[in-house]
Amino acid sequence: MRRTGVTLRGISWNVQGMAPRALRGFVGRIGEEVEWDYLLLQECGKFNHMTQVDGHRVICSASRLGERCRAIVVHARLAATVKDETIKDEPRILRVDLGFENLNCRLVSCHMSAKHDKMAYLEDLERLEKAIITTGDHRAHPVIVSIDAQDCVG
């Protein structure tokens, strides 16, 4: 995303149950390979006790029966832009806004239902739509969405 002088580089990854102790090594290795500003992760282990790793801000969804966590990791150089009041954790969806001088940006990490249940999938889509369009300040802003969409349910 590039707007008003802000460039963000992100990575989306289904980490397939990565344990919290592995996050530090994962973040370190990613940083050696590519420059990044945020990581949008699906299917995390229970990171919900973590708030940072190596200075990077970690925002994690609560652990819920039948689903793995989602996490958003914001690079240490941007950690101060995290607007804590905008963190929203719902079933299968986690979001947070970053605030810059003239711009807010929303990050959304979503892991859709894999139960092959059309109603559950549609409920996930409704929550995702609300996560994208609902803003606290009623201003338009860029939204970056990462989705593990699972199988197509039709």
mmCIF file of C-alpha atoms in Angstrom:
data_model
loop_
_atom_site.group_PDB
_atom_site.id
_atom_site.type_symbol
_atom_site.label_atom_id
_atom_site.label_comp_id
_atom_site.label_asym_id
_atom_site.label_seq_id
_atom_site.Cartn_x
_atom_site.Cartn_y
_atom_site.Cartn_z
ATOM 1 C CA MET A 1 0.000 0.000 0.000
ATOM 2 C CA ARG A 2 1.335 3.424 -0.893
ATOM 3 C CA ARG A 3 -0.537 6.575 -0.002
ATOM 4 C CA THR A 4 0.529 9.879 1.491
ATOM 5 C CA GLY A 5 4.086 8.647 1.784
ATOM 6 C CA VAL A 6 3.257 5.402 3.630
ATOM 7 C CA THR A 7 4.417 2.119 2.132
ATOM 8 C CA LEU A 8 3.508 -1.127 3.882
ATOM 9 C CA ARG A 9 4.872 -4.563 3.046
ATOM 10 C CA GLY A 10 2.993 -7.522 4.405
ATOM 11 C CA ILE A 11 3.024 -11.284 4.456
ATOM 12 C CA SER A 12 0.037 -13.575 4.853
ATOM 13 C CA TRP A 13 0.671 -17.134 5.962
ATOM 14 C CA ASN A 14 -1.255 -20.132 7.269
ATOM 15 C CA VAL A 15 1.276 -21.346 9.826
ATOM 16 C CA GLN A 16 -0.606 -24.608 10.500
ATOM 17 C CA GLY A 17 -0.554 -24.671 14.279
ATOM 18 C CA MET A 18 2.803 -22.993 14.892
ATOM 19 C CA ALA A 19 3.590 -23.092 18.604
ATOM 20 C CA PRO A 20 4.212 -19.798 20.436
ATOM 21 C CA ARG A 21 7.843 -20.759 21.126
ATOM 22 C CA ALA A 22 8.431 -21.040 17.362
ATOM 23 C CA LEU A 23 7.202 -17.504 16.600
ATOM 24 C CA ARG A 24 10.514 -15.840 17.556
ATOM 25 C CA GLY A 25 12.496 -17.983 15.122
ATOM 26 C CA PHE A 26 9.850 -17.580 12.424
ATOM 27 C CA VAL A 27 9.908 -13.775 12.685
ATOM 28 C CA GLY A 28 13.705 -13.769 12.688
ATOM 29 C CA ARG A 29 13.964 -15.985 9.588
ATOM 30 C CA ILE A 30 11.325 -14.017 7.672
ATOM 31 C CA GLY A 31 13.252 -10.810 8.440
ATOM 32 C CA GLU A 32 16.421 -12.285 6.952
ATOM 33 C CA GLU A 33 14.624 -13.112 3.697
ATOM 34 C CA VAL A 34 12.315 -10.142 3.076
ATOM 35 C CA GLU A 35 11.483 -6.723 4.455
ATOM 36 C CA TRP A 36 8.112 -6.725 6.158
ATOM 37 C CA ASP A 37 5.913 -4.359 8.129
ATOM 38 C CA TYR A 38 3.154 -6.738 9.192
ATOM 39 C CA LEU A 39 2.399 -10.454 9.237
ATOM 40 C CA LEU A 40 -1.187 -11.715 8.949
ATOM 41 C CA LEU A 41 -1.181 -15.269 10.284
ATOM 42 C CA GLN A 42 -3.852 -17.953 10.318
ATOM 43 C CA GLU A 43 -3.986 -21.229 12.290
ATOM 44 C CA CYS A 44 -1.614 -20.160 15.040
ATOM 45 C CA GLY A 45 -1.073 -21.955 18.284
ATOM 46 C CA LYS A 46 -2.229 -20.159 21.421
ATOM 47 C CA PHE A 47 -0.243 -16.901 21.158
ATOM 48 C CA ASN A 48 -2.831 -15.034 23.236
ATOM 49 C CA HIS A 49 -0.438 -14.604 26.163
ATOM 50 C CA MET A 50 2.081 -12.846 23.890
ATOM 51 C CA THR A 51 2.098 -9.107 23.340
ATOM 52 C CA GLN A 52 5.497 -8.832 21.690
ATOM 53 C CA VAL A 53 8.377 -10.847 20.320
ATOM 54 C CA ASP A 54 11.763 -9.210 19.747
ATOM 55 C CA GLY A 55 10.095 -5.779 19.966
ATOM 56 C CA HIS A 56 7.453 -6.622 17.344
ATOM 57 C CA ARG A 57 3.841 -6.153 18.459
ATOM 58 C CA VAL A 58 1.803 -9.382 18.569
ATOM 59 C CA ILE A 59 -1.989 -9.217 18.511
ATOM 60 C CA CYS A 60 -3.664 -12.596 18.818
ATOM 61 C CA SER A 61 -7.218 -13.856 18.813
ATOM 62 C CA ALA A 62 -8.619 -15.740 21.753
ATOM 63 C CA SER A 63 -8.556 -19.505 21.695
ATOM 64 C CA ARG A 64 -11.996 -20.853 20.793
ATOM 65 C CA LEU A 65 -13.323 -24.387 20.673
ATOM 66 C CA GLY A 66 -12.995 -25.813 17.170
ATOM 67 C CA GLU A 67 -10.710 -23.176 15.688
ATOM 68 C CA ARG A 68 -7.080 -22.168 15.815
ATOM 69 C CA CYS A 69 -6.011 -18.626 16.567
ATOM 70 C CA ARG A 70 -5.214 -15.806 14.181
ATOM 71 C CA ALA A 71 -2.426 -13.334 14.796
ATOM 72 C CA ILE A 72 -1.281 -9.993 13.469
ATOM 73 C CA VAL A 73 2.365 -9.129 14.032
ATOM 74 C CA VAL A 74 3.351 -5.489 13.498
ATOM 75 C CA HIS A 75 7.054 -4.787 13.008
ATOM 76 C CA ALA A 76 8.805 -3.043 15.909
ATOM 77 C CA ARG A 77 9.412 0.113 13.850
ATOM 78 C CA LEU A 78 5.602 0.479 13.448
ATOM 79 C CA ALA A 79 4.480 -0.855 16.841
ATOM 80 C CA ALA A 80 3.578 2.649 18.026
ATOM 81 C CA THR A 81 1.044 2.984 15.170
ATOM 82 C CA VAL A 82 -1.167 0.194 16.578
ATOM 83 C CA LYS A 83 -4.471 1.682 17.735
ATOM 84 C CA ASP A 84 -5.327 -0.608 20.654
ATOM 85 C CA GLU A 85 -8.903 0.607 20.835
ATOM 86 C CA THR A 86 -9.552 -0.791 17.336
ATOM 87 C CA ILE A 87 -8.499 -4.375 18.083
ATOM 88 C CA LYS A 88 -11.491 -6.580 17.364
ATOM 89 C CA ASP A 89 -11.465 -10.340 17.885
ATOM 90 C CA GLU A 90 -14.442 -12.289 16.601
ATOM 91 C CA PRO A 91 -14.848 -15.924 15.669
ATOM 92 C CA ARG A 92 -12.508 -16.559 12.713
ATOM 93 C CA ILE A 93 -11.606 -12.857 12.281
ATOM 94 C CA LEU A 94 -9.032 -10.569 13.898
ATOM 95 C CA ARG A 95 -8.536 -6.913 12.992
ATOM 96 C CA VAL A 96 -6.581 -3.857 14.078
ATOM 97 C CA ASP A 97 -6.046 -0.357 12.739
ATOM 98 C CA LEU A 98 -2.694 1.330 12.317
ATOM 99 C CA GLY A 99 -2.677 5.115 12.614
ATOM 100 C CA PHE A 100 -0.342 7.326 10.648
ATOM 101 C CA GLU A 101 -0.254 11.110 10.459
ATOM 102 C CA ASN A 102 -2.839 11.490 7.678
ATOM 103 C CA LEU A 103 -3.992 7.916 7.255
ATOM 104 C CA ASN A 104 -5.462 4.966 9.071
ATOM 105 C CA CYS A 105 -5.021 1.473 7.695
ATOM 106 C CA ARG A 106 -6.939 -1.626 8.809
ATOM 107 C CA LEU A 107 -5.344 -5.074 8.886
ATOM 108 C CA VAL A 108 -7.655 -8.113 8.911
ATOM 109 C CA SER A 109 -6.664 -11.768 9.315
ATOM 110 C CA CYS A 110 -9.410 -14.304 8.610
ATOM 111 C CA HIS A 111 -9.560 -18.100 8.681
ATOM 112 C CA MET A 112 -12.842 -19.277 7.177
ATOM 113 C CA SER A 113 -14.788 -22.278 8.406
ATOM 114 C CA ALA A 114 -13.659 -25.593 6.929
ATOM 115 C CA LYS A 115 -16.676 -27.587 8.035
ATOM 116 C CA HIS A 116 -18.237 -27.565 4.558
ATOM 117 C CA ASP A 117 -21.283 -25.992 6.152
ATOM 118 C CA LYS A 118 -22.708 -23.333 3.873
ATOM 119 C CA MET A 119 -24.444 -21.473 6.728
ATOM 120 C CA ALA A 120 -21.264 -21.313 8.833
ATOM 121 C CA TYR A 121 -19.349 -20.063 5.784
ATOM 122 C CA LEU A 122 -21.961 -17.366 5.116
ATOM 123 C CA GLU A 123 -21.803 -16.286 8.773
ATOM 124 C CA ASP A 124 -18.015 -15.988 8.420
ATOM 125 C CA LEU A 125 -18.507 -13.832 5.317
ATOM 126 C CA GLU A 126 -20.931 -11.540 7.181
ATOM 127 C CA ARG A 127 -18.455 -11.075 10.047
ATOM 128 C CA LEU A 128 -15.691 -10.404 7.519
ATOM 129 C CA GLU A 129 -17.789 -7.763 5.768
ATOM 130 C CA LYS A 130 -18.457 -6.010 9.093
ATOM 131 C CA ALA A 131 -14.770 -6.170 10.009
ATOM 132 C CA ILE A 132 -13.883 -4.495 6.731
ATOM 133 C CA ILE A 133 -16.471 -1.724 6.629
ATOM 134 C CA THR A 134 -16.988 -0.849 10.298
ATOM 135 C CA THR A 135 -14.857 2.081 11.399
ATOM 136 C CA GLY A 136 -14.783 3.997 14.632
ATOM 137 C CA ASP A 137 -14.052 7.354 13.033
ATOM 138 C CA HIS A 138 -16.319 6.975 9.974
ATOM 139 C CA ARG A 139 -13.526 7.894 7.558
ATOM 140 C CA ALA A 140 -12.620 5.820 4.547
ATOM 141 C CA HIS A 141 -9.271 4.117 4.886
ATOM 142 C CA PRO A 142 -7.341 1.335 3.157
ATOM 143 C CA VAL A 143 -8.113 -2.181 4.333
ATOM 144 C CA ILE A 144 -5.686 -5.061 3.889
ATOM 145 C CA VAL A 145 -7.359 -8.463 4.198
ATOM 146 C CA SER A 146 -5.726 -11.857 4.438
ATOM 147 C CA ILE A 147 -8.048 -14.852 4.113
ATOM 148 C CA ASP A 148 -7.526 -18.575 4.308
ATOM 149 C CA ALA A 149 -10.718 -19.199 2.356
ATOM 150 C CA GLN A 150 -10.728 -23.018 2.628
ATOM 151 C CA ASP A 151 -12.676 -24.995 0.031
ATOM 152 C CA CYS A 152 -15.166 -23.235 -2.138
ATOM 153 C CA VAL A 153 -18.601 -23.821 -0.655
ATOM 154 C CA GLY A 154 -21.339 -23.633 -3.254
#
